[in-house]
C-alpha positions as a Markdown table, in Angstrom:
| # | Residue | x | y | z |
|---|---|---|---|---|
| 1 | Met | 36.1 | -37.7 | -7.7 |
| 2 | Arg | 35.7 | -36.0 | -4.4 |
| 3 | Ile | 33.1 | -33.1 | -4.1 |
| 4 | Asp | 34.0 | -30.3 | -1.8 |
| 5 | Arg | 30.8 | -30.0 | 0.4 |
| 6 | Asp | 31.5 | -26.4 | 1.5 |
| 7 | Val | 31.7 | -25.1 | -2.0 |
| 8 | Tyr | 28.5 | -26.9 | -2.9 |
| 9 | Glu | 26.7 | -25.6 | 0.2 |
| 10 | His | 27.9 | -22.1 | -0.4 |
| 11 | Glu | 26.7 | -22.2 | -4.0 |
| 12 | Arg | 23.3 | -23.7 | -3.0 |
| 13 | Asn | 22.9 | -21.0 | -0.3 |
| 14 | Glu | 23.6 | -18.3 | -2.9 |
| 15 | Ile | 21.0 | -19.7 | -5.3 |
| 16 | Glu | 18.4 | -20.0 | -2.5 |
| 17 | Gln | 19.1 | -16.4 | -1.6 |
| 18 | Gln | 18.7 | -15.2 | -5.2 |
| 19 | Phe | 15.4 | -17.1 | -5.4 |
| 20 | Ala | 14.2 | -15.6 | -2.1 |
| 21 | Gln | 15.2 | -12.1 | -3.3 |
| 22 | His | 13.4 | -12.6 | -6.6 |
| 23 | Asn | 10.2 | -14.0 | -4.9 |
| 24 | Leu | 10.3 | -11.0 | -2.4 |
| 25 | Glu | 10.5 | -8.5 | -5.3 |
| 26 | Lys | 7.5 | -10.3 | -7.0 |
| 27 | Asp | 5.5 | -10.3 | -3.8 |
| 28 | Met | 6.2 | -6.6 | -3.2 |
| 29 | Glu | 5.2 | -5.7 | -6.8 |
| 30 | Glu | 1.9 | -7.7 | -6.4 |
| 31 | Ala | 1.2 | -6.0 | -3.0 |
| 32 | Ala | 1.8 | -2.6 | -4.6 |
| 33 | Arg | -0.7 | -3.4 | -7.3 |
| 34 | Lys | -3.3 | -4.6 | -4.9 |
| 35 | Gly | -2.8 | -1.9 | -2.3 |
| 36 | Pro | -4.4 | 1.5 | -2.2 |
| 37 | Pro | -3.0 | 4.2 | -4.4 |
| 38 | Ile | -0.3 | 6.4 | -3.0 |
| 39 | Leu | -1.6 | 9.9 | -2.7 |
| 40 | Ser | 0.3 | 13.1 | -2.9 |
| 41 | Lys | 0.0 | 15.8 | -0.3 |
| 42 | Lys | -2.1 | 17.9 | -2.7 |
| 43 | Asp | -4.5 | 15.0 | -3.2 |
| 44 | Val | -4.8 | 14.4 | 0.6 |
| 45 | Gln | -5.5 | 18.1 | 1.2 |
| 46 | Arg | -8.1 | 18.2 | -1.6 |
| 47 | Arg | -9.9 | 15.1 | -0.1 |
| 48 | Arg | -9.8 | 16.6 | 3.3 |
| 49 | Ile | -11.3 | 19.9 | 2.1 |
| 50 | Asp | -14.0 | 18.0 | 0.1 |
| 51 | Thr | -14.9 | 16.0 | 3.2 |
| 52 | Trp | -15.3 | 19.1 | 5.4 |
| 53 | Leu | -17.2 | 20.9 | 2.7 |
| 54 | Ala | -19.6 | 18.0 | 2.3 |
| 55 | Leu | -20.1 | 17.9 | 6.1 |
| 56 | Ala | -20.8 | 21.6 | 6.2 |
| 57 | Val | -23.3 | 21.3 | 3.3 |
| 58 | Leu | -25.0 | 18.4 | 5.1 |
| 59 | Ile | -25.2 | 20.3 | 8.4 |
| 60 | Gly | -26.4 | 23.4 | 6.6 |
| 61 | Ser | -29.1 | 21.5 | 4.7 |
| 62 | Val | -30.4 | 19.8 | 7.9 |
| 63 | Ala | -30.4 | 23.2 | 9.7 |
| 64 | Trp | -32.3 | 24.8 | 6.8 |
| 65 | Leu | -34.8 | 22.0 | 6.7 |
| 66 | Cys | -35.4 | 22.2 | 10.4 |
| 67 | Tyr | -35.9 | 26.0 | 10.1 |
| 68 | Ile | -38.4 | 25.5 | 7.2 |
| 69 | Leu | -40.3 | 22.9 | 9.1 |
| 70 | Gly | -40.4 | 25.0 | 12.2 |
| 71 | Ala | -38.2 | 22.8 | 14.4 |
| 72 | Phe | -36.3 | 25.8 | 15.7 |
């Protein structure tokens, strides 16, 4: 019985490609779980506003403290 090598190679290549695709999908799912959460535009804007507000409060507190202690 003679085996057609081209058919065998073709089937083996297809199986390897399917395994590679499956492993790629698993790796992508794992990376998505481990990675940072995806934020919406609203969440990003809210964080940016919170950051600027915290900075303004900090600067205001330092300025007020300097004024109270007579540094100005």
